[in-house]
Amino acid sequence: MPDGPAARALAPRVALLLLTAIYTVNFIDRQIITIVAAPVRDEFSLDNFQFGLLGGFAFALFYSLLGLPIARLADRGDRVRLLAVSCAMWSVMTAACGAATSFAQLLVARMLVGVGEAACTPASHSLISDFFAQEKRPRALAVFALGIPLGTLAGLALGGAAANAAGWRGAFFIAAVPGLALALALFALVRDPTRPGRILTPRASGEPTKVANLIGNRTFRRLCGGAAVASMSGYGLVVFLGLYFKDRYGLSLPQIGLGLGLAIGVGGALGVYAGGAFHDRFRNSRFGPYVSSAAGLLFAAFVLLVALAIDNALASFIAFAFVAAFNAFWYGPVFAGVQAAAPEQHRASAAAMLNLIVNLVGLGLGPPFLGFIADRAGSSIGLDAAIAACAFINIGAAAILLRVR
């Protein structure tokens, strides 16, 4: 991007736009497995637990474990270049998912998508924290968090159409293209806003202290714990709702993709925005600053149980839209809370630790756990039982967030 006062004033907006677009693609590429669940399950003869591994654990393992080492690179080096390379890598690995000819190959490809995506959140959170002043940071991070529902919307709705037109393999190939284009755009248009106080040289001896300080922070621990438990429900629902609507209502992939895309994408986007607004309104409540986030999770639990009693596809999609909205109330407040709890030079590491905990527990364990419940409950009520379990998971997450002070 050209230098000068006008360009410097525009840089934060351009950066936020590109970072949000990349985060959107991040979720397209990780979630597209959901919409092709039925053909993948049928081709490789998978049970629900195995599909839970594909949708959750395979991606989450390296995505989570590599987060902290990559965040150290982000804290010291060029975050823009790191993110551009990572975006290109996970896009190539998404295409590799479409080329898989066995369950094992698809499992490995999903793991490598996770390797590439590991840099996205820590580098992006750190960049946004440098581009925007503290009073503007929560809103900027909430805008960035829109990538979650928007990516889910695009991945499901467009993924269903792509799978219907080009097969499930073709859907993966198509999904790989936007990330490659955005990686080039980021590299060409955004410069890392290096500041004098930033640490650019290795300080290995300080790493244990950095991690220990974050873990020792009670607010940080409880925010991460609440987010992790809430994510078991959120990620588990996204992974298995495609199969739920296929098995219960016999819908086609485009119908499932459009219905779930609108429900989860639009509902989630509205929930992210509303969650930030309600947090600002009620953060001084005597019940604690995260009472609105906890209330959202409890409302989602109630609507989940109502949704299971519905016997109409359209009404069910609408109910799950409300679930997605209430489940998203915590995103912006928790993201901002974690950044506020961390020292300035450790913000990327704080975001990476949040990612580590949320994804190992939420994404790594959530879908396989729900798949295990579904298999044990039997084919007739299996997915209903798994989805009902999400309501009780939400109650636990709400209890944790209510303890944050």
PDB file of C-alpha atoms in Angstrom, residues 74-183:
ATOM      1  CA  ALA A  74       3.948 -13.463  15.441  1.00  0.00           C
ATOM      2  CA  ASP A  75       5.037 -11.651  18.619  1.00  0.00           C
ATOM      3  CA  ARG A  76       8.560 -11.183  17.235  1.00  0.00           C
ATOM      4  CA  GLY A  77       8.383 -11.177  13.454  1.00  0.00           C
ATOM      5  CA  ASP A  78       6.371 -10.043  10.457  1.00  0.00           C
ATOM      6  CA  ARG A  79       2.799 -11.080  11.223  1.00  0.00           C
ATOM      7  CA  VAL A  80       1.475 -10.153   7.781  1.00  0.00           C
ATOM      8  CA  ARG A  81       3.957 -12.364   5.950  1.00  0.00           C
ATOM      9  CA  LEU A  82       3.345 -15.213   8.403  1.00  0.00           C
ATOM     10  CA  LEU A  83      -0.418 -14.988   7.893  1.00  0.00           C
ATOM     11  CA  ALA A  84      -0.165 -14.779   4.093  1.00  0.00           C
ATOM     12  CA  VAL A  85       1.994 -17.923   3.905  1.00  0.00           C
ATOM     13  CA  SER A  86      -0.297 -19.772   6.316  1.00  0.00           C
ATOM     14  CA  CYS A  87      -3.416 -18.818   4.341  1.00  0.00           C
ATOM     15  CA  ALA A  88      -1.858 -20.140   1.131  1.00  0.00           C
ATOM     16  CA  MET A  89      -0.858 -23.374   2.873  1.00  0.00           C
ATOM     17  CA  TRP A  90      -4.266 -24.223   4.310  1.00  0.00           C
ATOM     18  CA  SER A  91      -5.885 -23.459   0.954  1.00  0.00           C
ATOM     19  CA  VAL A  92      -3.627 -25.977  -0.789  1.00  0.00           C
ATOM     20  CA  MET A  93      -4.387 -28.560   1.908  1.00  0.00           C
ATOM     21  CA  THR A  94      -8.123 -27.950   1.467  1.00  0.00           C
ATOM     22  CA  ALA A  95      -7.704 -28.966  -2.165  1.00  0.00           C
ATOM     23  CA  ALA A  96      -5.809 -32.047  -0.948  1.00  0.00           C
ATOM     24  CA  CYS A  97      -8.920 -33.097   1.015  1.00  0.00           C
ATOM     25  CA  GLY A  98     -10.749 -33.358  -2.296  1.00  0.00           C
ATOM     26  CA  ALA A  99      -8.034 -35.631  -3.669  1.00  0.00           C
ATOM     27  CA  ALA A 100      -8.183 -38.109  -0.756  1.00  0.00           C
ATOM     28  CA  THR A 101      -9.032 -41.700  -1.675  1.00  0.00           C
ATOM     29  CA  SER A 102      -9.325 -43.167   1.846  1.00  0.00           C
ATOM     30  CA  PHE A 103     -10.372 -42.212   5.358  1.00  0.00           C
ATOM     31  CA  ALA A 104      -6.716 -42.111   6.445  1.00  0.00           C
ATOM     32  CA  GLN A 105      -5.729 -39.751   3.619  1.00  0.00           C
ATOM     33  CA  LEU A 106      -8.646 -37.441   4.359  1.00  0.00           C
ATOM     34  CA  LEU A 107      -7.741 -37.492   8.061  1.00  0.00           C
ATOM     35  CA  VAL A 108      -4.143 -36.454   7.294  1.00  0.00           C
ATOM     36  CA  ALA A 109      -5.266 -33.735   4.872  1.00  0.00           C
ATOM     37  CA  ARG A 110      -7.602 -32.324   7.524  1.00  0.00           C
ATOM     38  CA  MET A 111      -4.720 -32.294   9.999  1.00  0.00           C
ATOM     39  CA  LEU A 112      -2.601 -30.305   7.543  1.00  0.00           C
ATOM     40  CA  VAL A 113      -5.420 -27.798   7.024  1.00  0.00           C
ATOM     41  CA  GLY A 114      -5.207 -27.300  10.787  1.00  0.00           C
ATOM     42  CA  VAL A 115      -1.443 -26.758  10.573  1.00  0.00           C
ATOM     43  CA  GLY A 116      -1.961 -23.954   8.054  1.00  0.00           C
ATOM     44  CA  GLU A 117      -4.841 -22.311   9.915  1.00  0.00           C
ATOM     45  CA  ALA A 118      -2.969 -22.231  13.242  1.00  0.00           C
ATOM     46  CA  ALA A 119      -1.503 -18.772  12.540  1.00  0.00           C
ATOM     47  CA  CYS A 120      -4.760 -17.043  11.648  1.00  0.00           C
ATOM     48  CA  THR A 121      -6.257 -16.064  14.994  1.00  0.00           C
ATOM     49  CA  PRO A 122      -3.114 -15.157  17.000  1.00  0.00           C
ATOM     50  CA  ALA A 123      -1.565 -13.117  14.187  1.00  0.00           C
ATOM     51  CA  SER A 124      -4.864 -11.411  13.331  1.00  0.00           C
ATOM     52  CA  HIS A 125      -5.776 -10.555  16.935  1.00  0.00           C
ATOM     53  CA  SER A 126      -2.315  -9.116  17.485  1.00  0.00           C
ATOM     54  CA  LEU A 127      -2.467  -7.051  14.283  1.00  0.00           C
ATOM     55  CA  ILE A 128      -5.919  -5.690  15.105  1.00  0.00           C
ATOM     56  CA  SER A 129      -4.747  -4.766  18.606  1.00  0.00           C
ATOM     57  CA  ASP A 130      -1.928  -2.703  17.062  1.00  0.00           C
ATOM     58  CA  PHE A 131      -4.043  -1.146  14.303  1.00  0.00           C
ATOM     59  CA  PHE A 132      -6.827   0.020  16.670  1.00  0.00           C
ATOM     60  CA  ALA A 133      -6.752   1.991  19.933  1.00  0.00           C
ATOM     61  CA  GLN A 134      -8.016   0.273  23.076  1.00  0.00           C
ATOM     62  CA  GLU A 135     -11.428   1.976  23.024  1.00  0.00           C
ATOM     63  CA  LYS A 136     -12.022   0.842  19.411  1.00  0.00           C
ATOM     64  CA  ARG A 137     -10.573  -2.637  19.823  1.00  0.00           C
ATOM     65  CA  PRO A 138     -13.677  -4.539  21.081  1.00  0.00           C
ATOM     66  CA  ARG A 139     -15.726  -3.411  18.089  1.00  0.00           C
ATOM     67  CA  ALA A 140     -12.876  -4.179  15.662  1.00  0.00           C
ATOM     68  CA  LEU A 141     -12.497  -7.661  17.167  1.00  0.00           C
ATOM     69  CA  ALA A 142     -16.266  -8.150  16.970  1.00  0.00           C
ATOM     70  CA  VAL A 143     -16.118  -7.246  13.251  1.00  0.00           C
ATOM     71  CA  PHE A 144     -13.291  -9.756  12.850  1.00  0.00           C
ATOM     72  CA  ALA A 145     -15.369 -12.369  14.695  1.00  0.00           C
ATOM     73  CA  LEU A 146     -18.047 -11.980  12.006  1.00  0.00           C
ATOM     74  CA  GLY A 147     -15.784 -14.238   9.956  1.00  0.00           C
ATOM     75  CA  ILE A 148     -17.072 -17.162  12.032  1.00  0.00           C
ATOM     76  CA  PRO A 149     -20.764 -16.971  11.040  1.00  0.00           C
ATOM     77  CA  LEU A 150     -20.043 -15.536   7.586  1.00  0.00           C
ATOM     78  CA  GLY A 151     -17.558 -18.310   6.833  1.00  0.00           C
ATOM     79  CA  THR A 152     -19.994 -20.888   8.099  1.00  0.00           C
ATOM     80  CA  LEU A 153     -22.750 -19.364   5.937  1.00  0.00           C
ATOM     81  CA  ALA A 154     -20.592 -19.384   2.808  1.00  0.00           C
ATOM     82  CA  GLY A 155     -19.121 -22.805   3.520  1.00  0.00           C
ATOM     83  CA  LEU A 156     -22.528 -24.401   3.993  1.00  0.00           C
ATOM     84  CA  ALA A 157     -24.637 -22.560   1.414  1.00  0.00           C
ATOM     85  CA  LEU A 158     -22.067 -22.319  -1.375  1.00  0.00           C
ATOM     86  CA  GLY A 159     -20.495 -25.633  -0.390  1.00  0.00           C
ATOM     87  CA  GLY A 160     -23.830 -27.388  -0.818  1.00  0.00           C
ATOM     88  CA  ALA A 161     -24.292 -25.880  -4.269  1.00  0.00           C
ATOM     89  CA  ALA A 162     -20.700 -26.713  -5.239  1.00  0.00           C
ATOM     90  CA  ALA A 163     -21.036 -30.293  -3.996  1.00  0.00           C
ATOM     91  CA  ASN A 164     -24.280 -30.722  -5.915  1.00  0.00           C
ATOM     92  CA  ALA A 165     -22.689 -29.403  -9.121  1.00  0.00           C
ATOM     93  CA  ALA A 166     -19.172 -30.844  -8.873  1.00  0.00           C
ATOM     94  CA  GLY A 167     -19.375 -33.602  -6.256  1.00  0.00           C
ATOM     95  CA  TRP A 168     -17.935 -33.491  -2.761  1.00  0.00           C
ATOM     96  CA  ARG A 169     -14.377 -33.553  -4.101  1.00  0.00           C
ATOM     97  CA  GLY A 170     -15.063 -30.618  -6.398  1.00  0.00           C
ATOM     98  CA  ALA A 171     -16.441 -28.640  -3.444  1.00  0.00           C
ATOM     99  CA  PHE A 172     -13.056 -28.875  -1.724  1.00  0.00           C
ATOM    100  CA  PHE A 173     -11.218 -27.800  -4.889  1.00  0.00           C
ATOM    101  CA  ILE A 174     -13.480 -24.759  -5.309  1.00  0.00           C
ATOM    102  CA  ALA A 175     -13.141 -23.788  -1.636  1.00  0.00           C
ATOM    103  CA  ALA A 176      -9.349 -23.634  -1.965  1.00  0.00           C
ATOM    104  CA  VAL A 177      -9.347 -20.762  -4.489  1.00  0.00           C
ATOM    105  CA  PRO A 178     -10.389 -17.711  -2.370  1.00  0.00           C
ATOM    106  CA  GLY A 179      -7.687 -18.292   0.236  1.00  0.00           C
ATOM    107  CA  LEU A 180      -4.933 -18.222  -2.359  1.00  0.00           C
ATOM    108  CA  ALA A 181      -6.233 -14.911  -3.742  1.00  0.00           C
ATOM    109  CA  LEU A 182      -6.548 -13.345  -0.281  1.00  0.00           C
ATOM    110  CA  ALA A 183      -3.040 -14.440   0.687  1.00  0.00           C
TER     111      ALA A 183
END
